[in-house]
XYZ file of N, CA and C in Angstrom:
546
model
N 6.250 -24.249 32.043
C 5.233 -23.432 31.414
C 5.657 -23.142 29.982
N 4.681 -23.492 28.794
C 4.619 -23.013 27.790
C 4.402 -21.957 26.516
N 4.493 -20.904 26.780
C 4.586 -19.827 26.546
C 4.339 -19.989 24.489
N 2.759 -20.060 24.210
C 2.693 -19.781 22.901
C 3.313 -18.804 21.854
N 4.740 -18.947 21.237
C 4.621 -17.217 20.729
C 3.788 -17.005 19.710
N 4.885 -15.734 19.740
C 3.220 -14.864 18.318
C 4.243 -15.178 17.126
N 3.201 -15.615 15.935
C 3.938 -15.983 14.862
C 4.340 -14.881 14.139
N 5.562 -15.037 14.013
C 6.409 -14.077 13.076
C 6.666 -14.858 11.576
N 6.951 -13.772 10.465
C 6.605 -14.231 9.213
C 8.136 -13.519 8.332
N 8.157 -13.868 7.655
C 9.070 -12.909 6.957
C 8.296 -12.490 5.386
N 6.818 -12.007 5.757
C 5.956 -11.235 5.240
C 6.403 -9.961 4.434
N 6.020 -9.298 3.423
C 6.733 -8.225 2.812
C 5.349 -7.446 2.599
N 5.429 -5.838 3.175
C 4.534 -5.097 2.651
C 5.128 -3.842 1.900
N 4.543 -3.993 0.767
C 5.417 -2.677 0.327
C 4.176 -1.473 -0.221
N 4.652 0.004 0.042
C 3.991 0.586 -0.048
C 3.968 1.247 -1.536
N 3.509 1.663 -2.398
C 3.556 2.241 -3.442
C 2.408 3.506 -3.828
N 2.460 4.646 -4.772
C 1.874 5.101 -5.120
C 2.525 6.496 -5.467
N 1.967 7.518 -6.330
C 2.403 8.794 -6.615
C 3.256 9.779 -5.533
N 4.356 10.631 -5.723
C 4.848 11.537 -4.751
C 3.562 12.317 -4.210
N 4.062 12.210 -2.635
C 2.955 13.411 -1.957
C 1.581 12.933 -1.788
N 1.352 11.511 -1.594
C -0.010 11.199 -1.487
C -0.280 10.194 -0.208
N 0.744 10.344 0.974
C 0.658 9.912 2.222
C 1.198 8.312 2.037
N 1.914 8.243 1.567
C 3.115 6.851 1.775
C 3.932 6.853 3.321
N 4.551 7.975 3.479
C 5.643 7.795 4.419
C 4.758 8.299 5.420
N 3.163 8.643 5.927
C 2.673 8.326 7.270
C 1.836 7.553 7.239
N 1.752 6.750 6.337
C 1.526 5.087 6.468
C 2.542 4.753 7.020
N 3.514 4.738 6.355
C 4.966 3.710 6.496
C 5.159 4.215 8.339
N 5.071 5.835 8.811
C 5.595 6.419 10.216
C 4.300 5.266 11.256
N 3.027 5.328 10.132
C 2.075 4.688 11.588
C 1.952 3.573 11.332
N 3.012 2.792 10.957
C 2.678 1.126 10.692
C 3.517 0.782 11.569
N 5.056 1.568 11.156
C 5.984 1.296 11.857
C 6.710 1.384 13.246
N 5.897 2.837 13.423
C 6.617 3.930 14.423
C 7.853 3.855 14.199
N 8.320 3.606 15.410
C 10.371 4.073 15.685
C 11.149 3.085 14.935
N 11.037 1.745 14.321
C 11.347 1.015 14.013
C 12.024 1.082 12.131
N 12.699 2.154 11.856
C 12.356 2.545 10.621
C 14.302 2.506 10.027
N 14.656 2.265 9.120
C 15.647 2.246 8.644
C 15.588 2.694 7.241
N 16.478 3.309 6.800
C 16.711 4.113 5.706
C 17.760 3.922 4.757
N 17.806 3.486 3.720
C 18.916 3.125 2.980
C 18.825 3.312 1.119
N 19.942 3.430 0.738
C 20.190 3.553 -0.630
C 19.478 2.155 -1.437
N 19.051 1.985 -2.280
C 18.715 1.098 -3.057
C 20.348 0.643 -3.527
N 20.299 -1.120 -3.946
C 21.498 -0.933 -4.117
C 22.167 -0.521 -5.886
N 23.082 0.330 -6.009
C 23.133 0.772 -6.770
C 22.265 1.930 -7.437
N 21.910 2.828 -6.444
C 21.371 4.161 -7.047
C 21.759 4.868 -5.868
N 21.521 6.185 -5.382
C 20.971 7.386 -4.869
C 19.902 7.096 -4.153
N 18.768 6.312 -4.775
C 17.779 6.107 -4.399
C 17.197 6.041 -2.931
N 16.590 6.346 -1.866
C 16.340 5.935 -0.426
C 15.220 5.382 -0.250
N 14.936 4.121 -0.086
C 13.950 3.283 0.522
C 13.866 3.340 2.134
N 12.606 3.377 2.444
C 12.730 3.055 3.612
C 12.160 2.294 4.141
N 12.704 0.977 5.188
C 12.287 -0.502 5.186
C 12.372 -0.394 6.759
N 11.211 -0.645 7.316
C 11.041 -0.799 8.579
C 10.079 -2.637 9.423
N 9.720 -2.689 10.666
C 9.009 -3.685 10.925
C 8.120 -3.263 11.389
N 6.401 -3.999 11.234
C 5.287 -3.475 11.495
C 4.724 -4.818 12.279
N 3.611 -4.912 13.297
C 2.950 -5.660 14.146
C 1.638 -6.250 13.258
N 1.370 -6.715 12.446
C 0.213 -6.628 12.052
C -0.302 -7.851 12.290
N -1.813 -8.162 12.995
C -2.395 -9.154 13.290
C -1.492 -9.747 14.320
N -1.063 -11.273 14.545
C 0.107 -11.790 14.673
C 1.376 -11.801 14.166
N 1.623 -11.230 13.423
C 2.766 -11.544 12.548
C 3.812 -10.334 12.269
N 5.265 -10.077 12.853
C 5.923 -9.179 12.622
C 6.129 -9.178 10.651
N 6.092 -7.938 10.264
C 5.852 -7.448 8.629
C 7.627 -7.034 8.300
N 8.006 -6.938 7.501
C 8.742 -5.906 6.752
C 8.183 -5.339 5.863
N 7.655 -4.100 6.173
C 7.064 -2.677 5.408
C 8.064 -2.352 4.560
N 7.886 -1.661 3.173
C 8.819 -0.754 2.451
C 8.286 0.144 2.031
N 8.703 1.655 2.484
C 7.915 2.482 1.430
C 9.089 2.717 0.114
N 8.312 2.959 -0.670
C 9.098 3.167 -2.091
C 8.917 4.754 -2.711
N 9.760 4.655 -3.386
C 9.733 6.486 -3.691
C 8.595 6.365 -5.016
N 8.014 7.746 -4.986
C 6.683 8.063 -5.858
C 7.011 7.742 -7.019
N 6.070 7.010 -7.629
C 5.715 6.471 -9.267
C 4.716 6.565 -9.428
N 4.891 6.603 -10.865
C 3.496 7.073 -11.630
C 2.740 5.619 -12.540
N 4.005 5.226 -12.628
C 3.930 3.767 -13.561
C 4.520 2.937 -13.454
N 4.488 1.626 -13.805
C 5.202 0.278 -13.778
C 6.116 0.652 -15.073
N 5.962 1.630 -16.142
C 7.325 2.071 -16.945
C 7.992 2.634 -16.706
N 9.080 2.846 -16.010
C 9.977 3.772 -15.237
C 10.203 4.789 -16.451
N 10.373 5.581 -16.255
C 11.128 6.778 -17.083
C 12.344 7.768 -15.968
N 12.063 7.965 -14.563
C 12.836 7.932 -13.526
C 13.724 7.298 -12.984
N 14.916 7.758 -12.178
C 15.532 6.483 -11.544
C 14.602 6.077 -9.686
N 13.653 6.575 -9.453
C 12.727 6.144 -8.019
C 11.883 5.366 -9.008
N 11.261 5.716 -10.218
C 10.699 4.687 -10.617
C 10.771 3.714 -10.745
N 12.005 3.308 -11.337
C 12.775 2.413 -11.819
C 13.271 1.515 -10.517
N 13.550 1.674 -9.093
C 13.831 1.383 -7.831
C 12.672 0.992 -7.374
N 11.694 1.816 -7.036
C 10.033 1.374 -7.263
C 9.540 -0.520 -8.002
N 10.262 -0.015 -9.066
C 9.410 -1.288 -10.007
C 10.074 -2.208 -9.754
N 11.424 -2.536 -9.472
C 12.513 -3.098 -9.141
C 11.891 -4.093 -7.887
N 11.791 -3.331 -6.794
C 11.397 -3.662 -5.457
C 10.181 -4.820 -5.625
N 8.994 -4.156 -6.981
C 7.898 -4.111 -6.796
C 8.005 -5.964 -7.512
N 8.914 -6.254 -8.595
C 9.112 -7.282 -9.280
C 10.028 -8.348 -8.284
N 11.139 -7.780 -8.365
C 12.232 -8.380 -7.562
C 12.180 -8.781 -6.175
N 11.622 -8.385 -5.295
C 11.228 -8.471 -3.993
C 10.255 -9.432 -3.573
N 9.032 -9.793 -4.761
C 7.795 -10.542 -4.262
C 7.258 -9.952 -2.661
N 6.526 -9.305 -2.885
C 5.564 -8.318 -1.900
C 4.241 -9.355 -1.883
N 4.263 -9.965 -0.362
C 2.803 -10.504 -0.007
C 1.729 -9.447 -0.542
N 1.928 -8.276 0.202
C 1.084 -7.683 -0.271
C 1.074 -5.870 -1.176
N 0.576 -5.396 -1.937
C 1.114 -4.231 -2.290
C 0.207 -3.107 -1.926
N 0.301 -1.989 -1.038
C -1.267 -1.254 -0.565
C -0.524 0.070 -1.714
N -1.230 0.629 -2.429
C -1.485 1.755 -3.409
C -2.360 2.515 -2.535
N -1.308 3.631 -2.772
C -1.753 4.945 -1.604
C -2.145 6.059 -2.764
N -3.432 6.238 -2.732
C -3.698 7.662 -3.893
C -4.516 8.811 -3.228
N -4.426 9.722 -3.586
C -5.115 10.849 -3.502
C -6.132 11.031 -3.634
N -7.124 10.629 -2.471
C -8.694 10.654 -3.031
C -9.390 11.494 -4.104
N -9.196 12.897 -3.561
C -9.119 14.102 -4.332
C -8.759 13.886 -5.806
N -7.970 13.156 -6.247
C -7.316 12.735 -7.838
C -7.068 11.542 -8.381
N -8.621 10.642 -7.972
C -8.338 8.966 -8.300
C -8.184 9.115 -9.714
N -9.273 10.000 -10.054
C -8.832 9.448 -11.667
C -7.380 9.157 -12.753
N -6.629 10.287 -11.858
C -5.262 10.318 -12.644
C -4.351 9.189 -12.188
N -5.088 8.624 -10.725
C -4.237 7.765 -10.053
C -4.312 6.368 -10.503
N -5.585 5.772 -10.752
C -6.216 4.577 -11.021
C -5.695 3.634 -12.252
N -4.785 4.664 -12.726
C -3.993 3.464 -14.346
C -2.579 2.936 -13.653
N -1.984 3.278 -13.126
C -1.217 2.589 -11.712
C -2.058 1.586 -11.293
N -3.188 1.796 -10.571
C -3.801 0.564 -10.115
C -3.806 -0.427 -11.048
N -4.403 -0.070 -12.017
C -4.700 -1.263 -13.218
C -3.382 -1.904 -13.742
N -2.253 -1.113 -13.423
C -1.191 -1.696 -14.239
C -0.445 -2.544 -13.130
N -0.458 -2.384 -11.416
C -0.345 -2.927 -10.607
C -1.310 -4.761 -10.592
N -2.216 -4.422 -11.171
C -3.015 -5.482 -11.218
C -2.738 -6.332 -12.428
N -2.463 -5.953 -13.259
C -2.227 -6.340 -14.316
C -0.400 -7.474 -14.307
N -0.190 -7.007 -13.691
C 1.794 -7.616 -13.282
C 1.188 -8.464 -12.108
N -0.051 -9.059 -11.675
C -0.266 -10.072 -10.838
C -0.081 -9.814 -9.661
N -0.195 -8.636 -8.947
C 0.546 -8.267 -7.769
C -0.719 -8.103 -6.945
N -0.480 -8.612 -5.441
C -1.613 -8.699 -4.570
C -2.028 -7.319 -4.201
N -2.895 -6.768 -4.409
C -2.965 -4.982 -4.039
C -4.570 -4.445 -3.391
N -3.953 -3.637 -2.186
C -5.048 -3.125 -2.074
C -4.966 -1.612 -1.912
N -5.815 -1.155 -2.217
C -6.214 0.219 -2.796
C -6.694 1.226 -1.342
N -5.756 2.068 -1.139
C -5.671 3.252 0.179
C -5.981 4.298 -0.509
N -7.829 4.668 -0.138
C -7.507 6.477 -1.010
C -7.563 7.539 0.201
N -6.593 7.768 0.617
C -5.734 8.829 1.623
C -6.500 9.788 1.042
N -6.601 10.734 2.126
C -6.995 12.241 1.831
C -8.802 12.589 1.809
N -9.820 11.253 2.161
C -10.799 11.574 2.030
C -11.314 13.029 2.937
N -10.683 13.711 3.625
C -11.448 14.140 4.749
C -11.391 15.626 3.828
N -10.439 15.794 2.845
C -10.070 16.674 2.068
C -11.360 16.299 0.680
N -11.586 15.356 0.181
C -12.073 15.180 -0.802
C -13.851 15.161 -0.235
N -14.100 15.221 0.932
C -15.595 15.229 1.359
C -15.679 16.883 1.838
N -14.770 17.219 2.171
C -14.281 18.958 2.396
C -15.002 19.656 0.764
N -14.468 18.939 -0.487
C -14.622 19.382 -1.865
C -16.343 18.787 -1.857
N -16.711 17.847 -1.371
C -18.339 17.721 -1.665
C -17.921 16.234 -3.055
N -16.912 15.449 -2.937
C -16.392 14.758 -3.743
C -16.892 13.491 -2.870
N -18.167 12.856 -3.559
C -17.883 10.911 -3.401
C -17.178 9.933 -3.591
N -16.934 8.737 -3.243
C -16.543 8.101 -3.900
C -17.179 7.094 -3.192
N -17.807 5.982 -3.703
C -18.185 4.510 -3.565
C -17.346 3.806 -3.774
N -16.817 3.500 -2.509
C -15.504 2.511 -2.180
C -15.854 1.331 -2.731
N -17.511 1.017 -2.008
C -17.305 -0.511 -2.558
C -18.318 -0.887 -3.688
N -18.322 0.261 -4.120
C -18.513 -0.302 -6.275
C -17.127 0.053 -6.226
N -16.518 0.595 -6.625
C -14.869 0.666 -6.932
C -13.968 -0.704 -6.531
N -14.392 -1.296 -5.110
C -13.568 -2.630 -5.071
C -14.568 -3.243 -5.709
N -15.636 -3.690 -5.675
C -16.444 -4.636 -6.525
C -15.759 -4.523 -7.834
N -15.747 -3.631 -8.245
C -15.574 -2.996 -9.991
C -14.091 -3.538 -10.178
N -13.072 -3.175 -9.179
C -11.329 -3.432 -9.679
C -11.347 -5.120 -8.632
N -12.141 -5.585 -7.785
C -12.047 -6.892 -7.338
C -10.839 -6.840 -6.298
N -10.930 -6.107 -5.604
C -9.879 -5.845 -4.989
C -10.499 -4.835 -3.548
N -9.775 -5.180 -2.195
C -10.366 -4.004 -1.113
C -9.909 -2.972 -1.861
N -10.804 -1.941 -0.923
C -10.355 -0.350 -1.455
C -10.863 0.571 0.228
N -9.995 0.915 0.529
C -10.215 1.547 2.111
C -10.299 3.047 1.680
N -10.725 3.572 2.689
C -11.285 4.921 2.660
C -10.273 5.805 3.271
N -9.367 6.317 3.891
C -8.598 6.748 4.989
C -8.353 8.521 4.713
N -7.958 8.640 6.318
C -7.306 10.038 6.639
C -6.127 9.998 7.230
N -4.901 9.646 6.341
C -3.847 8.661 7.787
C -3.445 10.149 8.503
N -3.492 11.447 8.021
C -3.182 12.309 9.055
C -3.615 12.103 10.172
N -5.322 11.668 10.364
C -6.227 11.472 11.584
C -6.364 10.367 11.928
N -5.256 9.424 11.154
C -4.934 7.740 11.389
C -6.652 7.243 11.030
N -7.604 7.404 10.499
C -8.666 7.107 9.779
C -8.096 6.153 8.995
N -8.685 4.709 8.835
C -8.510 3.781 7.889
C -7.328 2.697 8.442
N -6.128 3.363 9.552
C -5.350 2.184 9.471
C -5.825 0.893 10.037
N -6.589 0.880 11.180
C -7.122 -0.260 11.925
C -7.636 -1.367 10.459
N -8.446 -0.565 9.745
C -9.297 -1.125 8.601
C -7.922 -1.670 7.420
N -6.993 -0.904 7.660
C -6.190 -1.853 6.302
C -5.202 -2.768 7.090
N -5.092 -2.233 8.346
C -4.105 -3.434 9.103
C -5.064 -4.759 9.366
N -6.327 -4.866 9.332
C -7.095 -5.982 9.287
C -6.989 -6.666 7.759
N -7.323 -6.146 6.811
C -7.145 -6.512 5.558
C -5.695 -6.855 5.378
N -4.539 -6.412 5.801
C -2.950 -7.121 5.384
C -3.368 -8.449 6.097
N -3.652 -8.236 7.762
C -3.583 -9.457 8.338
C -3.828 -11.073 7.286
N -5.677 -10.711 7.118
C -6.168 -11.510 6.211
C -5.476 -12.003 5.171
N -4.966 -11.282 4.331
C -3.567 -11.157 3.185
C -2.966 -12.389 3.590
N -2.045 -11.716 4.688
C -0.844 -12.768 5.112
C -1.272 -13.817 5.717
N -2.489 -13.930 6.232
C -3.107 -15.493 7.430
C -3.458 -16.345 5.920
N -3.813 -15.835 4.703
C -4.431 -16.638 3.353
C -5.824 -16.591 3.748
N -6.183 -15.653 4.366
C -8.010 -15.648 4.529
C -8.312 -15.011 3.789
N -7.341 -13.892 2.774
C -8.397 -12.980 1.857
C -7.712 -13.626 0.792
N -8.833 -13.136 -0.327
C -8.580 -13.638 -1.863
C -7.889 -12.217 -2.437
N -6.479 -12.229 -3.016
C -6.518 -11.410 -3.844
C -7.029 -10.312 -4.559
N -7.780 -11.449 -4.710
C -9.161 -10.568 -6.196
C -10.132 -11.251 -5.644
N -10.865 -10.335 -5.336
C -12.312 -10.396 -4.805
C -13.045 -10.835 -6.022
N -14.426 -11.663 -5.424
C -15.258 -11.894 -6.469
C -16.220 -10.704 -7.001
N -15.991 -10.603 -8.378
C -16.839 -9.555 -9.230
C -18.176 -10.084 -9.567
N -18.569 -11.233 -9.040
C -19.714 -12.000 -9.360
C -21.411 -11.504 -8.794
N -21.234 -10.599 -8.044
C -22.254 -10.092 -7.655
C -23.038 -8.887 -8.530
């Protein structure tokens, strides 16, 4: 008897985005128990690099400590950008604060701009529809060409929806950059 396995990848997801805007319960509900913790090498710094199930394919997740920019002025920044260059990340999910896209969104652009595969997590909607605050997800991905998910990862809202979108990522079924052609 032949026993198909499940394809494993040595896939890289890394998480990025501002301190305090739901990185590390992404990283707790991607990963669960599976989570390891370590110094960057040569800093203080603590990354934490775990394995995630996504689609078929076992992941290595990273969350990275909060940045504001691809210019470090920090040393997490600077570990951040490091990871973000040095590492080659299949994919990069940007976790922002629904509540405060605007301040968040030049990160995005500068994420996009360094060629990096990214999709856009705005955490915290359940808080930002609480404020009477819209947002049109998909003029915003139309507009940056890129998914853009809606989520509450406190209420795990959105992960099913971005663990389908990595899948795609890593199988080569999604494009990067979505077409702006419409």
């Amino acid at each position: 008897m032949n026993a198909q396995p499940s394809q494993t990848t040595h896939a890289r997801v890394v998480l990025v985005g501002n301190p305090n805007v739901g990185k590390s319960v992404l990283f707790n509900r991607l990963t669960g128990r599976y989570v390891v913790v370590s110094n960057y090498p040569g800093t203080t710094v603590e990354v934490a690099r775990g394995q995630a199930r996504i689609g078929n394919m076992t992941c290595e997740v990273i969350d990275t400590p909060g940045m504001y920019s691809l210019s470090p002025i920090t040393e997490e920044e600077r570990v951040a950008r490091a990871l973000l260059l040095k590492e080659r990340p299949n994919v990069v999910v940007h976790v922002v604060d629904a509540k405060n896209l605007n301040r968040m969104l030049s990160l995005t652009l500068q994420l996009l701009e360094a060629g990096l595969p990214v999709v856009l997590l705005l955490n915290m909607m359940d808080e930002a529809e609480r404020l009477h605050l819209h947002i049109d997800h998909h003029a915003l991905a139309k507009r940056l060409g890129i998914p853009v998910i809606p989520a509450s990862l406190i209420a795990g809202r959105g992960i099913e929806e971005l663990k389908h979108i990595v899948s795609e990522y890593l199988s080569g079924g999604q494009s990067y950059r979505l077409s702006t052609a419409d």
